[in-house]
Short mmCIF file of C-alpha atoms in Angstrom, two decimals:
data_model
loop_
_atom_site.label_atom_id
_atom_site.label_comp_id
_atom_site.label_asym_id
_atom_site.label_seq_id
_atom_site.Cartn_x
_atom_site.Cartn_y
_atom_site.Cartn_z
CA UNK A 178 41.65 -208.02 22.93
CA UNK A 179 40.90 -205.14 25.03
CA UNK A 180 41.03 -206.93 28.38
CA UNK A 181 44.12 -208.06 27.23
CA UNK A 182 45.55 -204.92 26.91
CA UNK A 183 44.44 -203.95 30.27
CA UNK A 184 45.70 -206.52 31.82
CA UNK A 185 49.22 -206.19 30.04
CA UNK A 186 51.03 -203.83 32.78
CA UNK A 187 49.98 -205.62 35.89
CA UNK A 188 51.11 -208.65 33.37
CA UNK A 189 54.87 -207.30 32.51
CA UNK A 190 55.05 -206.46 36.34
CA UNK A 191 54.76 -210.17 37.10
CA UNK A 192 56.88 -211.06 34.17
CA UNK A 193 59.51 -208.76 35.53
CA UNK A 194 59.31 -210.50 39.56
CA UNK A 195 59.80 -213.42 38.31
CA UNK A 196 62.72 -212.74 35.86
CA UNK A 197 64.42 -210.43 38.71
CA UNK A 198 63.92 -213.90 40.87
CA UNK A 199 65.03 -215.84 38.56
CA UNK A 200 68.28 -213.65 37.73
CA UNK A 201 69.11 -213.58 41.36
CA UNK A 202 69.32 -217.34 41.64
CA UNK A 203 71.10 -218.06 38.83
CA UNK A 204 74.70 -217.31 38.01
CA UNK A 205 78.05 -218.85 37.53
CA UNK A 206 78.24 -219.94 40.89
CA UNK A 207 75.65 -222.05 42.64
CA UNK A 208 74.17 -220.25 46.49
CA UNK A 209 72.99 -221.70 49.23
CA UNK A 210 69.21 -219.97 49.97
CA UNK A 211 70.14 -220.28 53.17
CA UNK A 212 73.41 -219.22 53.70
CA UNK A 213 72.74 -216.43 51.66
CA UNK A 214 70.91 -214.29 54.12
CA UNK A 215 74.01 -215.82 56.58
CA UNK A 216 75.77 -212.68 56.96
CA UNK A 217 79.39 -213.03 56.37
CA UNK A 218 79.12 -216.16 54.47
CA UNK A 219 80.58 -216.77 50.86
CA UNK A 220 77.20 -217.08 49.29
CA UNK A 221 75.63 -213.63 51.11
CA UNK A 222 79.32 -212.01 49.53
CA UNK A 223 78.60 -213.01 46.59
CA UNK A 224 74.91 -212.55 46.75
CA UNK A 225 75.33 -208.88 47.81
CA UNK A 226 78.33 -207.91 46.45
CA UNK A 227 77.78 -209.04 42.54
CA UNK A 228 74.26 -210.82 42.21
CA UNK A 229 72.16 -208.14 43.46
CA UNK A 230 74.27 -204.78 41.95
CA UNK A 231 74.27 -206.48 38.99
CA UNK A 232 70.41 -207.18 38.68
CA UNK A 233 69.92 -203.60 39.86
CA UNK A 234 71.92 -201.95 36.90
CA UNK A 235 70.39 -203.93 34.24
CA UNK A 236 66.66 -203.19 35.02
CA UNK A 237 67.50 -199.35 35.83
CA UNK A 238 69.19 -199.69 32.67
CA UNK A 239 66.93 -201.47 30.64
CA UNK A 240 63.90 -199.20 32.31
CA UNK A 241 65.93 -196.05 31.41
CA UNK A 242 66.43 -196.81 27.66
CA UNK A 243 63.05 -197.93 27.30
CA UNK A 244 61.40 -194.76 28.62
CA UNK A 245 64.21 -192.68 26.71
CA UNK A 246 62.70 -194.69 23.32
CA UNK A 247 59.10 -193.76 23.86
CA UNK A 248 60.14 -189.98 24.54
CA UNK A 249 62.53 -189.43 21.63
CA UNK A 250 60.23 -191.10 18.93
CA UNK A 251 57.16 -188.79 20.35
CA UNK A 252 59.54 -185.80 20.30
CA UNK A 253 60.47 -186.63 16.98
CA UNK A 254 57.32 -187.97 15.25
CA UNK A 255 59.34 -190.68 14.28
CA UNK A 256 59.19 -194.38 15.29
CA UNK A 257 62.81 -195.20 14.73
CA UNK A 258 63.93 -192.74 16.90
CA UNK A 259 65.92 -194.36 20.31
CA UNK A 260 69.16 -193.58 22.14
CA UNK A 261 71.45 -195.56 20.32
CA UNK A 262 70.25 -194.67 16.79
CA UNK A 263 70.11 -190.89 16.86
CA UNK A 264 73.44 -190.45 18.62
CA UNK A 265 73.16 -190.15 22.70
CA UNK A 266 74.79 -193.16 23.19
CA UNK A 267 77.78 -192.47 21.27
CA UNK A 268 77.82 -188.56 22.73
CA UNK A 269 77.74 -189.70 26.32
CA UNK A 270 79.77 -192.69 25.88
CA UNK A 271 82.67 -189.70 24.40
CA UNK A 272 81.79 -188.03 27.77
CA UNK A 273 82.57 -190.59 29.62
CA UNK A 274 85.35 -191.53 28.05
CA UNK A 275 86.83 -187.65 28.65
CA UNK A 276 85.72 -187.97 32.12
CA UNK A 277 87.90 -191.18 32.81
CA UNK A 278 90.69 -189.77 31.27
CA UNK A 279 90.49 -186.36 32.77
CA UNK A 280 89.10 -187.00 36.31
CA UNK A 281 89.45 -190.80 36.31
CA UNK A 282 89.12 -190.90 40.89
CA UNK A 283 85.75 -188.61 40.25
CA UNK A 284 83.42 -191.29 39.30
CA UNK A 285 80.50 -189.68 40.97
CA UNK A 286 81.04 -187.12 38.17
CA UNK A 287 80.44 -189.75 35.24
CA UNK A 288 76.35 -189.34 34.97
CA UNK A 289 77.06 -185.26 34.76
CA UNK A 290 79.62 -185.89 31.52
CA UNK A 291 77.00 -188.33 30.39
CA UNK A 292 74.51 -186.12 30.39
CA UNK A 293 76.75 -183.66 28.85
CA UNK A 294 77.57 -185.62 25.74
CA UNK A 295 73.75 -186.74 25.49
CA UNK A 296 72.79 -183.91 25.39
CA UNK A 297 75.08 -182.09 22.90
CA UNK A 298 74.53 -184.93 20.56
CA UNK A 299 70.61 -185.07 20.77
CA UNK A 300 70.67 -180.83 20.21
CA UNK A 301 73.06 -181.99 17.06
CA UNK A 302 70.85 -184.33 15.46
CA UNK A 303 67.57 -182.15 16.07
CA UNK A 304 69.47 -179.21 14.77
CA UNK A 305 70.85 -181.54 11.37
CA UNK A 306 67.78 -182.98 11.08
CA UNK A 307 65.79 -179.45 10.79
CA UNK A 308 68.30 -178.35 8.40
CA UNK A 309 67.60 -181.60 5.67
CA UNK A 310 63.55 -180.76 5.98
CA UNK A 311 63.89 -181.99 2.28
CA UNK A 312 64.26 -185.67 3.10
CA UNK A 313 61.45 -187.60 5.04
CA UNK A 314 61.34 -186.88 8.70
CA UNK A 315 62.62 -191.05 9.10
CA UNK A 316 65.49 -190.39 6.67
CA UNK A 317 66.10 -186.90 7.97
CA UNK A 318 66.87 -188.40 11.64
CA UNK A 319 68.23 -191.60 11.02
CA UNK A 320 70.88 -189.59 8.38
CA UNK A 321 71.59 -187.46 11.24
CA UNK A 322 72.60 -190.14 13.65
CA UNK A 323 74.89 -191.76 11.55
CA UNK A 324 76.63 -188.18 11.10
CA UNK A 325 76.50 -187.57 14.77
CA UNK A 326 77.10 -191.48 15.69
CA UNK A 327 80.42 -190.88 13.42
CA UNK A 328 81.92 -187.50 14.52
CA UNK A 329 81.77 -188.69 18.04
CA UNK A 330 83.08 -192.42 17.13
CA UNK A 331 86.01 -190.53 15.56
CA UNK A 332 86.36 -188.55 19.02
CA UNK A 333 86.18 -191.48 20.76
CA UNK A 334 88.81 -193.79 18.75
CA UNK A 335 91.16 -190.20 18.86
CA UNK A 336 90.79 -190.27 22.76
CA UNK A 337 91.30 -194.10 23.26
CA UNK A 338 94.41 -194.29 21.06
CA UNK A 339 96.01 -191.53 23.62
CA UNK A 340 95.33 -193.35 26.37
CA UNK A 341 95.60 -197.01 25.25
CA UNK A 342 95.45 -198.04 29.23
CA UNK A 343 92.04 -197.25 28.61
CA UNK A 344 91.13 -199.39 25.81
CA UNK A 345 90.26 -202.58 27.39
CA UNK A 346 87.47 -200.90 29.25
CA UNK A 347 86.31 -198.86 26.47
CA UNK A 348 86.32 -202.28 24.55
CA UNK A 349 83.48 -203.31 26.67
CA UNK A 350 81.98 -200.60 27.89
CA UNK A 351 81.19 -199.43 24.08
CA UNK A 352 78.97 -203.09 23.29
CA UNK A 353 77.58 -202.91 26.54
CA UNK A 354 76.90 -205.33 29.70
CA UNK A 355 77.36 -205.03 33.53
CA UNK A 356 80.33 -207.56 34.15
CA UNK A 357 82.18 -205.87 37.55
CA UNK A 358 79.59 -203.69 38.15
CA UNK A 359 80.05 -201.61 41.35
CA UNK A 360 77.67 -200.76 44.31
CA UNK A 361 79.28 -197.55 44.78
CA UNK A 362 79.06 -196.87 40.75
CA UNK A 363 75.25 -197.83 40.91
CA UNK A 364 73.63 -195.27 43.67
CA UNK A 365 73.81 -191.55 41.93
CA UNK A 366 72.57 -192.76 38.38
CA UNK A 367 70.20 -195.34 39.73
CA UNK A 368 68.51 -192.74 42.02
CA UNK A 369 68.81 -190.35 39.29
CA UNK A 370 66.86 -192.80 36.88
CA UNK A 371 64.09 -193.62 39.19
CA UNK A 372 63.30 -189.92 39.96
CA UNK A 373 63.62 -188.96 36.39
CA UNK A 374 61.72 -192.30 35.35
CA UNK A 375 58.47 -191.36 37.57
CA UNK A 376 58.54 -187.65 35.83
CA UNK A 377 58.62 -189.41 32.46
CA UNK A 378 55.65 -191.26 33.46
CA UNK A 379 53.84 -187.83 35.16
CA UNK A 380 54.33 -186.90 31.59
CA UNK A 381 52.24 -189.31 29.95
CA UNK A 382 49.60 -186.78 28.96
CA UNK A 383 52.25 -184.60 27.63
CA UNK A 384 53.32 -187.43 25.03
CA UNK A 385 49.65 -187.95 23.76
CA UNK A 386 49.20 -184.14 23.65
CA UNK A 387 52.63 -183.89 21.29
CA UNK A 388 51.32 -187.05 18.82
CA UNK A 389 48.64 -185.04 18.31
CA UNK A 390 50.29 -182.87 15.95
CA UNK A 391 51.42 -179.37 16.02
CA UNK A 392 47.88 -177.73 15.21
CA UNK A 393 46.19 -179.25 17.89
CA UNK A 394 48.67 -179.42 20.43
CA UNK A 395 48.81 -175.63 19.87
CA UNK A 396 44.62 -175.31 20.03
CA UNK A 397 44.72 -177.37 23.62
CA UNK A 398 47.52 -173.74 24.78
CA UNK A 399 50.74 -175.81 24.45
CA UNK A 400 53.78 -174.94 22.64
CA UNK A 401 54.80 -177.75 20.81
CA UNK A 402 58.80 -176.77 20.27
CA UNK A 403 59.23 -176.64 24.18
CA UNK A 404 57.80 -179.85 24.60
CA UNK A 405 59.62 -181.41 22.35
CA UNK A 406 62.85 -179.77 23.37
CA UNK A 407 61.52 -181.17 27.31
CA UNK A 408 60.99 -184.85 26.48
CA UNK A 409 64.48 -184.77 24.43
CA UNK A 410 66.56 -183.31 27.41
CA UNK A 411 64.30 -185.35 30.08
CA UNK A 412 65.22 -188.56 27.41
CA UNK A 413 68.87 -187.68 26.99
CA UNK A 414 69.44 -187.53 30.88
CA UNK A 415 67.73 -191.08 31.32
CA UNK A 416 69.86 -192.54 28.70
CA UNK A 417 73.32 -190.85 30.15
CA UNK A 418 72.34 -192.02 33.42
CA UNK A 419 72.04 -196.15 32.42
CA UNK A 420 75.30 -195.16 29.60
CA UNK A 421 77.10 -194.14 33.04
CA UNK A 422 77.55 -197.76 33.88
CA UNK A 423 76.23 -200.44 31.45
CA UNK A 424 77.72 -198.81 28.60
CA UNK A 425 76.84 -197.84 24.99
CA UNK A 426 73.91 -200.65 25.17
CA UNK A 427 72.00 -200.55 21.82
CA UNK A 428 68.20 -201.28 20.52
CA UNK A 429 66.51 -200.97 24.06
CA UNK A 430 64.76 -197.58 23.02
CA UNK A 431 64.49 -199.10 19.89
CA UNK A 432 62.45 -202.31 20.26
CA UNK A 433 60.46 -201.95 23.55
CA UNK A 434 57.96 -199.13 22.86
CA UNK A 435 56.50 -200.77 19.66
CA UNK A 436 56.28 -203.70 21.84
CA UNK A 437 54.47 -201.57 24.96
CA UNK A 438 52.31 -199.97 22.36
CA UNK A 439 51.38 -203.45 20.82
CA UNK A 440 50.74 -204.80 24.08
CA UNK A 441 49.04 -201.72 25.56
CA UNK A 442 46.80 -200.10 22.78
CA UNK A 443 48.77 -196.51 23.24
CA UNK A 444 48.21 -194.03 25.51
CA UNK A 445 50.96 -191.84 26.31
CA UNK A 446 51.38 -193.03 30.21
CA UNK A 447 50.46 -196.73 29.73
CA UNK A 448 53.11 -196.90 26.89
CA UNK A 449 55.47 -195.37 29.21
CA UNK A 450 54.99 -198.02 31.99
CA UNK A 451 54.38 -201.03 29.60
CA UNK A 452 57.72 -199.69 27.81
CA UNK A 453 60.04 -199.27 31.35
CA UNK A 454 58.85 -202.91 32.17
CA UNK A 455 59.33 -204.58 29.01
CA UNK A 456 63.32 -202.68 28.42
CA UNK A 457 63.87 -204.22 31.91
CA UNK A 458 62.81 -207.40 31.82
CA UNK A 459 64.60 -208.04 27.92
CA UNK A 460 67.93 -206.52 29.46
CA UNK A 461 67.46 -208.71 32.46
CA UNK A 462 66.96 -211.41 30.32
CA UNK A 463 70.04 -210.51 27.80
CA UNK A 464 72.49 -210.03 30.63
CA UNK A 465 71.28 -213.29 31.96
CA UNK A 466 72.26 -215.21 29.16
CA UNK A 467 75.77 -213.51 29.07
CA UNK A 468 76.98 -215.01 31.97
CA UNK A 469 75.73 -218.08 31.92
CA UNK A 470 75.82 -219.08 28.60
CA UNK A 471 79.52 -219.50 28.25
CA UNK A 472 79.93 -220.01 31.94
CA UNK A 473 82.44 -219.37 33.58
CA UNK A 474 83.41 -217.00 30.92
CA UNK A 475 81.26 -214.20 30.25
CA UNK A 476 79.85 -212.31 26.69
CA UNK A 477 78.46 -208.54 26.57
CA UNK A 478 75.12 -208.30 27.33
CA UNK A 479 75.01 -205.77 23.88
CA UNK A 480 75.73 -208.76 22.17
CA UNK A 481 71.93 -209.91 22.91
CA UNK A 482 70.43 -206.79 22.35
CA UNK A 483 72.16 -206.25 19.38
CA UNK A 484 71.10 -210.04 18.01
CA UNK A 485 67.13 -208.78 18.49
CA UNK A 486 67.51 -205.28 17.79
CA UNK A 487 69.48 -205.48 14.13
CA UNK A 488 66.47 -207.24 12.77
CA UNK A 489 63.90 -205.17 14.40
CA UNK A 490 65.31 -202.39 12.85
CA UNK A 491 65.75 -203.94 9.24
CA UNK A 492 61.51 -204.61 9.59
CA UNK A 493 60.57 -201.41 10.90
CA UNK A 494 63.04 -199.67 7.70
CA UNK A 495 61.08 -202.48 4.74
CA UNK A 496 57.73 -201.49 6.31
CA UNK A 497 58.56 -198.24 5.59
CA UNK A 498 59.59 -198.15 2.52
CA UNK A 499 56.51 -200.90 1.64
CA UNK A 500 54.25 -197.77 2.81
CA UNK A 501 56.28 -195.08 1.09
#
């Protein structure tokens, strides 16, 4: 079992070649290998135009929710903690949705609203959540989210039914997927992600110092409110980065770093890794099966994510009340 584990990251690496390969050469529309590196051709259009853009977004995205998961849950002490849950989602997807209406040429400026609304709804649910220290730290959060979650789903439906021009592409972009995803949309937040994405994983220490517990987090000369308020802000900004352009895309955070910490044993920097490999290869894998599986039409990648994560989340909520 424990060369298993080690071998699960150089494992999940392979995984993920493959599936990238594998999402490349499969699609709607059959290539050519050759003519695909034929510049000028259909089939290197298509090929570099929508294929490859599109494979890009969904592991950034799928890497950036994942790590955003495993930071929020050790922030929080809780293991139901992710993007979508606690509110980060919906507060950057209300960003964004201000930013198109407000600035809607400025697209360059829709990681910087993200990141905004992230941020102002993670501070909200921390804040909420440290004000019910009556209920369990699970119930605390998760109540908190749904408050959060609401107030900006109210914003959000306000804002779209002023601009109804806009409500086709909130439609989508609120479930979640990549369909006419944009090279020019993809450089900022996927730069963004990868530099903030190799900090997260410098941080790895940081995350087994905070499981620790206060006490001994404060013994080793750290200050345990700063680094939780760190990995929260560092966790918000990954997940308004990938919200930028694939949308309000649920149960990534959620489901992968159980999954990296089954696979890997724990370990603050291993989960990390293990955790940014797995959310990419499931998203890869989700997005694949939205455009091909109703070919040549096309379903929401969130509609995948959502099919795993629901359940997930209905397990990890009976375990705990089976321990409680």
């Amino acid at each position: 079992m424990a060369e298993g584990r080690k071998l699960a990251i150089p494992i999940l690496g392979l995984v993920l070649v493959l599936t990238v390969l594998l999402c490349l050469a499969v699609g709607s529309t059959a290539l050519d290998p050759v003519l695909v590196f034929s510049p000028g051709s259909v089939d290197n259009i298509i090929f570099l135009s929508v294929r490859l853009p599109r494979v890009v977004a969904a592991a950034t995205a799928g890497m950036a929710f994942a790590i955003a998961g495993v930071l929020l849950q050790a922030a929080s002490g809780n293991s139901l903690a992710s993007p979508n849950i606690i509110g980060v989602n919906s507060g950057a997807g209300f960003a964004v949705l201000l930013c198109m209406c407000l600035l809607p040429r400025h697209f360059l400026l829709l990681p910087v609203a993200a990141f905004a609304g992230a941020l102002l709804a993670t501070g909200a649910v921390f804040l909420i959540s440290s004000l019910t220290s009556r209920l369990s730290s699970a119930s605390s959060l998760i109540l908190s989210g749904v408050a959060v979650n609401a107030f900006f789903n109210a914003l959000t439906s306000t804002l779209s039914s002023l601009r109804p021009d806009l409500m086709g592409s909130y439609s989508a972009f609120s479930i979640g997927g990549f369909a006419g995803i944009q090279t020019r949309t993809l450089v900022e937040p996927v730069i963004l992600i990868l530099a903030s994405g190799a900090l997260a994983l410098s941080c790895g220490p940081l995350v087994d110092v905070i499981s620790l517990g206060d006490e001994l987090a404060s013994s080793l000369g750290y200050r345990p409110s700063r680094l939780r308020v760190g990995m929260s802000a560092l966790a918000a900004f990954l997940a308004a980065c990938a919200v930028s352009y694939a949308g309000l895309l649920g149960f990534v955070g959620l489901v992968t770093p159980h999954l990296a910490r089954f696979l890997t044993g724990g370990g603050g920097r291993r989960t990390l890794a293990a955790s940014a490999l797995a959310g990419a290869i499931l998203v890869l894998l989700s997005d694949l099966l939205a455009r091909t599986l109703v070919s040549p039409g096309e379903l929401p990648a969130g509609v995948f994510m959502a099919a795993i994560g629901v359940p997930f989340l209905i397990i990890l909520l009976t375990r705990r009340s089976g321990h409680a």
